Amino acid sequence: MEASSSSHVLTALLSLFIFNSHMNAISATGVAGKPSSTEFIRTSCSATTYPTLCITSLSSHASAIQTSPKLLAHTALSVTLDTTQSTSAMMVKLSQSHGLSPREVAAMQDCVEEVGDSVDQLRKSLGEMNQIKGSNFVLMMSDIQTWVSAALTDVDTCSEGFSGNNMNGNMKNVVRGQIVNIAHLTSNALALVNSYASTLRG
């Protein structure tokens, strides 16, 4: 009975998180950008690994991005950081849920640590992006690329922890879905950062 109650609580928590994420995405939608800015995002996203996700995550920011590769990369990092922080908070709550086996708790705690490291790396990348100056551009972009790559590695490591038999059932599927989502967002952000770096180096 306790396990069943625990399962209901977990399902409710997961549903609430997904609903909040959806509402946040809706509230983030501002005034639609001009066709040129929307087209700029669409064209830029075509060079990423997950272009559809790239377009849907960034199109609501078209009016702010306009046609700036820097603002596009900055916004991609910001969206990825926000989503990763939300996922991290969700996982901390779930790791403290009753009814988890010791193996499940261990897998969740490892993942919480990895995602937390990813948040730190993304935060540093965003901070550095805000400080970029022409004279130190190459060095600063190299740091940003290194940190975003490290963030992606951390999230991938977390995702691998859910691919085996450490967790079972609905929670595993939903949590893994969220982890895969932030891995894809991070991959896209890295591609856009690399594109911005190559544009100015050229």
PDB file of C-alpha atoms in Angstrom:
ATOM      1  CA  MET A   1       0.000   0.000   0.000  1.00  0.00           C
ATOM      2  CA  GLU A   2       2.834   2.336   0.912  1.00  0.00           C
ATOM      3  CA  ALA A   3       4.594   1.588  -2.396  1.00  0.00           C
ATOM      4  CA  SER A   4       1.379   2.330  -4.296  1.00  0.00           C
ATOM      5  CA  SER A   5       0.946   5.641  -2.453  1.00  0.00           C
ATOM      6  CA  SER A   6       4.568   6.493  -3.136  1.00  0.00           C
ATOM      7  CA  SER A   7       4.043   5.744  -6.823  1.00  0.00           C
ATOM      8  CA  HIS A   8       1.065   8.128  -6.923  1.00  0.00           C
ATOM      9  CA  VAL A   9       3.127  10.872  -5.293  1.00  0.00           C
ATOM     10  CA  LEU A  10       5.954  10.381  -7.800  1.00  0.00           C
ATOM     11  CA  THR A  11       3.545  10.431 -10.727  1.00  0.00           C
ATOM     12  CA  ALA A  12       1.936  13.627  -9.403  1.00  0.00           C
ATOM     13  CA  LEU A  13       5.331  15.272  -8.955  1.00  0.00           C
ATOM     14  CA  LEU A  14       6.398  14.339 -12.463  1.00  0.00           C
ATOM     15  CA  SER A  15       3.114  15.547 -13.951  1.00  0.00           C
ATOM     16  CA  LEU A  16       3.422  18.856 -12.101  1.00  0.00           C
ATOM     17  CA  PHE A  17       6.985  19.334 -13.340  1.00  0.00           C
ATOM     18  CA  ILE A  18       6.007  18.654 -16.956  1.00  0.00           C
ATOM     19  CA  PHE A  19       2.996  20.997 -16.682  1.00  0.00           C
ATOM     20  CA  ASN A  20       5.147  23.770 -15.174  1.00  0.00           C
ATOM     21  CA  SER A  21       7.777  23.331 -17.879  1.00  0.00           C
ATOM     22  CA  HIS A  22       5.053  23.626 -20.510  1.00  0.00           C
ATOM     23  CA  MET A  23       3.591  26.750 -18.883  1.00  0.00           C
ATOM     24  CA  ASN A  24       7.053  28.320 -18.574  1.00  0.00           C
ATOM     25  CA  ALA A  25       7.605  27.733 -22.274  1.00  0.00           C
ATOM     26  CA  ILE A  26       4.288  29.409 -23.046  1.00  0.00           C
ATOM     27  CA  SER A  27       4.960  32.396 -20.776  1.00  0.00           C
ATOM     28  CA  ALA A  28       8.403  32.811 -22.322  1.00  0.00           C
ATOM     29  CA  THR A  29       6.809  33.418 -25.700  1.00  0.00           C
ATOM     30  CA  GLY A  30       7.037  37.109 -26.374  1.00  0.00           C
ATOM     31  CA  VAL A  31       6.104  39.210 -29.361  1.00  0.00           C
ATOM     32  CA  ALA A  32       6.746  37.231 -32.494  1.00  0.00           C
ATOM     33  CA  GLY A  33       9.967  38.239 -34.194  1.00  0.00           C
ATOM     34  CA  LYS A  34      10.127  39.521 -37.732  1.00  0.00           C
ATOM     35  CA  PRO A  35      10.259  36.814 -40.415  1.00  0.00           C
ATOM     36  CA  SER A  36      13.966  37.519 -40.902  1.00  0.00           C
ATOM     37  CA  SER A  37      14.802  36.690 -37.281  1.00  0.00           C
ATOM     38  CA  THR A  38      12.629  33.567 -37.336  1.00  0.00           C
ATOM     39  CA  GLU A  39      14.265  32.483 -40.564  1.00  0.00           C
ATOM     40  CA  PHE A  40      17.702  33.179 -39.053  1.00  0.00           C
ATOM     41  CA  ILE A  41      16.914  30.836 -36.167  1.00  0.00           C
ATOM     42  CA  ARG A  42      15.549  28.175 -38.505  1.00  0.00           C
ATOM     43  CA  THR A  43      18.635  28.329 -40.739  1.00  0.00           C
ATOM     44  CA  SER A  44      21.055  28.320 -37.788  1.00  0.00           C
ATOM     45  CA  CYS A  45      19.250  25.406 -36.139  1.00  0.00           C
ATOM     46  CA  SER A  46      19.514  23.340 -39.315  1.00  0.00           C
ATOM     47  CA  ALA A  47      23.228  22.890 -38.518  1.00  0.00           C
ATOM     48  CA  THR A  48      22.528  21.425 -35.052  1.00  0.00           C
ATOM     49  CA  THR A  49      22.057  17.749 -34.228  1.00  0.00           C
ATOM     50  CA  TYR A  50      18.444  18.255 -33.100  1.00  0.00           C
ATOM     51  CA  PRO A  51      17.081  21.035 -35.344  1.00  0.00           C
ATOM     52  CA  THR A  52      13.402  20.652 -34.427  1.00  0.00           C
ATOM     53  CA  LEU A  53      14.128  20.975 -30.703  1.00  0.00           C
ATOM     54  CA  CYS A  54      16.464  23.871 -31.475  1.00  0.00           C
ATOM     55  CA  ILE A  55      13.742  25.764 -33.350  1.00  0.00           C
ATOM     56  CA  THR A  56      11.004  25.116 -30.781  1.00  0.00           C
ATOM     57  CA  SER A  57      13.233  26.104 -27.844  1.00  0.00           C
ATOM     58  CA  LEU A  58      14.457  29.338 -29.428  1.00  0.00           C
ATOM     59  CA  SER A  59      11.685  30.604 -31.733  1.00  0.00           C
ATOM     60  CA  SER A  60       9.823  32.338 -28.886  1.00  0.00           C
ATOM     61  CA  HIS A  61      12.954  34.467 -28.357  1.00  0.00           C
ATOM     62  CA  ALA A  62      13.204  35.539 -32.010  1.00  0.00           C
ATOM     63  CA  SER A  63      12.462  39.207 -31.328  1.00  0.00           C
ATOM     64  CA  ALA A  64      15.334  39.364 -28.813  1.00  0.00           C
ATOM     65  CA  ILE A  65      17.771  37.306 -30.906  1.00  0.00           C
ATOM     66  CA  GLN A  66      17.033  39.131 -34.186  1.00  0.00           C
ATOM     67  CA  THR A  67      19.856  37.975 -36.502  1.00  0.00           C
ATOM     68  CA  SER A  68      22.751  38.005 -34.023  1.00  0.00           C
ATOM     69  CA  PRO A  69      24.867  34.806 -33.796  1.00  0.00           C
ATOM     70  CA  LYS A  70      26.068  35.945 -30.362  1.00  0.00           C
ATOM     71  CA  LEU A  71      22.537  36.471 -29.026  1.00  0.00           C
ATOM     72  CA  LEU A  72      21.483  33.150 -30.559  1.00  0.00           C
ATOM     73  CA  ALA A  73      24.293  31.280 -28.778  1.00  0.00           C
ATOM     74  CA  HIS A  74      23.658  33.229 -25.562  1.00  0.00           C
ATOM     75  CA  THR A  75      19.923  32.464 -25.638  1.00  0.00           C
ATOM     76  CA  ALA A  76      20.561  28.777 -26.366  1.00  0.00           C
ATOM     77  CA  LEU A  77      22.842  28.616 -23.313  1.00  0.00           C
ATOM     78  CA  SER A  78      20.289  30.464 -21.182  1.00  0.00           C
ATOM     79  CA  VAL A  79      17.396  28.192 -22.203  1.00  0.00           C
ATOM     80  CA  THR A  80      19.573  25.118 -21.599  1.00  0.00           C
ATOM     81  CA  LEU A  81      20.654  26.375 -18.166  1.00  0.00           C
ATOM     82  CA  ASP A  82      17.053  27.117 -17.108  1.00  0.00           C
ATOM     83  CA  THR A  83      15.860  23.686 -18.224  1.00  0.00           C
ATOM     84  CA  THR A  84      18.818  21.920 -16.595  1.00  0.00           C
ATOM     85  CA  GLN A  85      18.237  23.740 -13.303  1.00  0.00           C
ATOM     86  CA  SER A  86      14.538  22.754 -13.329  1.00  0.00           C
ATOM     87  CA  THR A  87      15.449  19.144 -14.062  1.00  0.00           C
ATOM     88  CA  SER A  88      18.076  19.179 -11.304  1.00  0.00           C
ATOM     89  CA  ALA A  89      15.535  20.477  -8.760  1.00  0.00           C
ATOM     90  CA  MET A  90      13.014  17.834  -9.847  1.00  0.00           C
ATOM     91  CA  MET A  91      15.595  15.078  -9.452  1.00  0.00           C
ATOM     92  CA  VAL A  92      16.637  16.247  -5.977  1.00  0.00           C
ATOM     93  CA  LYS A  93      12.987  15.968  -4.888  1.00  0.00           C
ATOM     94  CA  LEU A  94      12.540  12.562  -6.503  1.00  0.00           C
ATOM     95  CA  SER A  95      15.769  11.204  -4.991  1.00  0.00           C
ATOM     96  CA  GLN A  96      14.274  11.880  -1.552  1.00  0.00           C
ATOM     97  CA  SER A  97      11.017  10.061  -2.318  1.00  0.00           C
ATOM     98  CA  HIS A  98       9.915   7.120  -0.208  1.00  0.00           C
ATOM     99  CA  GLY A  99       9.637   3.729  -1.802  1.00  0.00           C
ATOM    100  CA  LEU A 100      12.836   3.823  -3.872  1.00  0.00           C
ATOM    101  CA  SER A 101      15.189   0.856  -3.702  1.00  0.00           C
ATOM    102  CA  PRO A 102      18.790   1.490  -2.573  1.00  0.00           C
ATOM    103  CA  ARG A 103      19.930   0.968  -6.169  1.00  0.00           C
ATOM    104  CA  GLU A 104      17.414   3.521  -7.436  1.00  0.00           C
ATOM    105  CA  VAL A 105      18.467   6.024  -4.775  1.00  0.00           C
ATOM    106  CA  ALA A 106      22.127   5.566  -5.733  1.00  0.00           C
ATOM    107  CA  ALA A 107      21.369   6.044  -9.435  1.00  0.00           C
ATOM    108  CA  MET A 108      19.337   9.185  -8.711  1.00  0.00           C
ATOM    109  CA  GLN A 109      22.005  10.640  -6.426  1.00  0.00           C
ATOM    110  CA  ASP A 110      24.751  10.030  -8.990  1.00  0.00           C
ATOM    111  CA  CYS A 111      22.600  11.691 -11.602  1.00  0.00           C
ATOM    112  CA  VAL A 112      21.800  14.658  -9.343  1.00  0.00           C
ATOM    113  CA  GLU A 113      25.536  15.187  -8.902  1.00  0.00           C
ATOM    114  CA  GLU A 114      26.228  14.993 -12.643  1.00  0.00           C
ATOM    115  CA  VAL A 115      23.381  17.364 -13.520  1.00  0.00           C
ATOM    116  CA  GLY A 116      24.518  19.735 -10.774  1.00  0.00           C
ATOM    117  CA  ASP A 117      27.992  19.807 -12.331  1.00  0.00           C
ATOM    118  CA  SER A 118      26.384  20.499 -15.703  1.00  0.00           C
ATOM    119  CA  VAL A 119      24.490  23.468 -14.217  1.00  0.00           C
ATOM    120  CA  ASP A 120      27.792  24.884 -12.908  1.00  0.00           C
ATOM    121  CA  GLN A 121      29.490  24.515 -16.291  1.00  0.00           C
ATOM    122  CA  LEU A 122      26.592  26.148 -18.138  1.00  0.00           C
ATOM    123  CA  ARG A 123      26.461  28.990 -15.618  1.00  0.00           C
ATOM    124  CA  LYS A 124      30.174  29.672 -16.128  1.00  0.00           C
ATOM    125  CA  SER A 125      29.704  29.583 -19.904  1.00  0.00           C
ATOM    126  CA  LEU A 126      26.871  32.100 -19.760  1.00  0.00           C
ATOM    127  CA  GLY A 127      28.845  34.378 -17.459  1.00  0.00           C
ATOM    128  CA  GLU A 128      31.827  34.300 -19.808  1.00  0.00           C
ATOM    129  CA  MET A 129      29.581  34.987 -22.800  1.00  0.00           C
ATOM    130  CA  ASN A 130      28.410  38.172 -21.064  1.00  0.00           C
ATOM    131  CA  GLN A 131      32.031  39.321 -20.645  1.00  0.00           C
ATOM    132  CA  ILE A 132      33.317  38.652 -24.166  1.00  0.00           C
ATOM    133  CA  LYS A 133      35.533  41.366 -25.604  1.00  0.00           C
ATOM    134  CA  GLY A 134      37.261  41.533 -28.968  1.00  0.00           C
ATOM    135  CA  SER A 135      40.834  41.356 -27.655  1.00  0.00           C
ATOM    136  CA  ASN A 136      40.245  38.140 -25.686  1.00  0.00           C
ATOM    137  CA  PHE A 137      37.596  36.632 -27.947  1.00  0.00           C
ATOM    138  CA  VAL A 138      39.446  33.482 -29.020  1.00  0.00           C
ATOM    139  CA  LEU A 139      40.565  32.588 -25.488  1.00  0.00           C
ATOM    140  CA  MET A 140      37.154  33.258 -23.942  1.00  0.00           C
ATOM    141  CA  MET A 141      35.297  31.306 -26.626  1.00  0.00           C
ATOM    142  CA  SER A 142      37.676  28.399 -26.079  1.00  0.00           C
ATOM    143  CA  ASP A 143      36.760  28.406 -22.374  1.00  0.00           C
ATOM    144  CA  ILE A 144      33.048  28.507 -23.195  1.00  0.00           C
ATOM    145  CA  GLN A 145      33.365  25.610 -25.658  1.00  0.00           C
ATOM    146  CA  THR A 146      35.279  23.577 -23.058  1.00  0.00           C
ATOM    147  CA  TRP A 147      32.664  24.192 -20.355  1.00  0.00           C
ATOM    148  CA  VAL A 148      29.661  23.428 -22.567  1.00  0.00           C
ATOM    149  CA  SER A 149      31.378  20.237 -23.764  1.00  0.00           C
ATOM    150  CA  ALA A 150      31.952  19.260 -20.120  1.00  0.00           C
ATOM    151  CA  ALA A 151      28.285  19.981 -19.331  1.00  0.00           C
ATOM    152  CA  LEU A 152      27.246  17.692 -22.179  1.00  0.00           C
ATOM    153  CA  THR A 153      29.562  14.925 -20.931  1.00  0.00           C
ATOM    154  CA  ASP A 154      28.066  15.204 -17.421  1.00  0.00           C
ATOM    155  CA  VAL A 155      24.500  14.912 -18.706  1.00  0.00           C
ATOM    156  CA  ASP A 156      25.419  12.008 -21.000  1.00  0.00           C
ATOM    157  CA  THR A 157      26.987  10.212 -18.028  1.00  0.00           C
ATOM    158  CA  CYS A 158      23.762  10.698 -16.088  1.00  0.00           C
ATOM    159  CA  SER A 159      21.707   9.410 -19.019  1.00  0.00           C
ATOM    160  CA  GLU A 160      23.846   6.273 -19.250  1.00  0.00           C
ATOM    161  CA  GLY A 161      23.070   5.560 -15.604  1.00  0.00           C
ATOM    162  CA  PHE A 162      19.408   5.205 -16.549  1.00  0.00           C
ATOM    163  CA  SER A 163      19.955   2.949 -19.532  1.00  0.00           C
ATOM    164  CA  GLY A 164      20.581  -0.180 -17.447  1.00  0.00           C
ATOM    165  CA  ASN A 165      18.531  -1.848 -14.757  1.00  0.00           C
ATOM    166  CA  ASN A 166      19.241   0.615 -11.944  1.00  0.00           C
ATOM    167  CA  MET A 167      15.683   1.922 -12.175  1.00  0.00           C
ATOM    168  CA  ASN A 168      12.430   0.458 -13.379  1.00  0.00           C
ATOM    169  CA  GLY A 169       9.024   1.645 -14.450  1.00  0.00           C
ATOM    170  CA  ASN A 170       7.411   5.006 -15.038  1.00  0.00           C
ATOM    171  CA  MET A 171       9.849   7.133 -13.057  1.00  0.00           C
ATOM    172  CA  LYS A 172      12.822   5.798 -14.999  1.00  0.00           C
ATOM    173  CA  ASN A 173      11.150   6.610 -18.309  1.00  0.00           C
ATOM    174  CA  VAL A 174      10.103  10.132 -17.332  1.00  0.00           C
ATOM    175  CA  VAL A 175      13.402  11.042 -15.663  1.00  0.00           C
ATOM    176  CA  ARG A 176      15.401   9.626 -18.546  1.00  0.00           C
ATOM    177  CA  GLY A 177      13.204  11.604 -20.943  1.00  0.00           C
ATOM    178  CA  GLN A 178      14.030  14.821 -19.091  1.00  0.00           C
ATOM    179  CA  ILE A 179      17.760  13.983 -19.035  1.00  0.00           C
ATOM    180  CA  VAL A 180      17.785  13.203 -22.753  1.00  0.00           C
ATOM    181  CA  ASN A 181      15.997  16.519 -23.377  1.00  0.00           C
ATOM    182  CA  ILE A 182      18.674  18.570 -21.579  1.00  0.00           C
ATOM    183  CA  ALA A 183      21.413  16.541 -23.287  1.00  0.00           C
ATOM    184  CA  HIS A 184      19.914  17.468 -26.661  1.00  0.00           C
ATOM    185  CA  LEU A 185      19.525  21.125 -25.646  1.00  0.00           C
ATOM    186  CA  THR A 186      23.153  21.202 -24.501  1.00  0.00           C
ATOM    187  CA  SER A 187      24.315  19.583 -27.733  1.00  0.00           C
ATOM    188  CA  ASN A 188      22.429  22.210 -29.735  1.00  0.00           C
ATOM    189  CA  ALA A 189      23.806  25.044 -27.599  1.00  0.00           C
ATOM    190  CA  LEU A 190      27.340  23.747 -28.169  1.00  0.00           C
ATOM    191  CA  ALA A 191      26.762  23.659 -31.933  1.00  0.00           C
ATOM    192  CA  LEU A 192      25.535  27.268 -31.902  1.00  0.00           C
ATOM    193  CA  VAL A 193      28.456  28.359 -29.710  1.00  0.00           C
ATOM    194  CA  ASN A 194      30.864  26.661 -32.126  1.00  0.00           C
ATOM    195  CA  SER A 195      29.138  28.358 -35.047  1.00  0.00           C
ATOM    196  CA  TYR A 196      29.433  31.783 -33.375  1.00  0.00           C
ATOM    197  CA  ALA A 197      33.118  31.130 -32.604  1.00  0.00           C
ATOM    198  CA  SER A 198      33.934  30.102 -36.170  1.00  0.00           C
ATOM    199  CA  THR A 199      32.111  33.120 -37.617  1.00  0.00           C
ATOM    200  CA  LEU A 200      34.307  35.598 -35.752  1.00  0.00           C
ATOM    201  CA  ARG A 201      37.500  33.609 -36.113  1.00  0.00           C
ATOM    202  CA  GLY A 202      36.905  33.578 -39.841  1.00  0.00           C
TER     203      GLY A 202
END
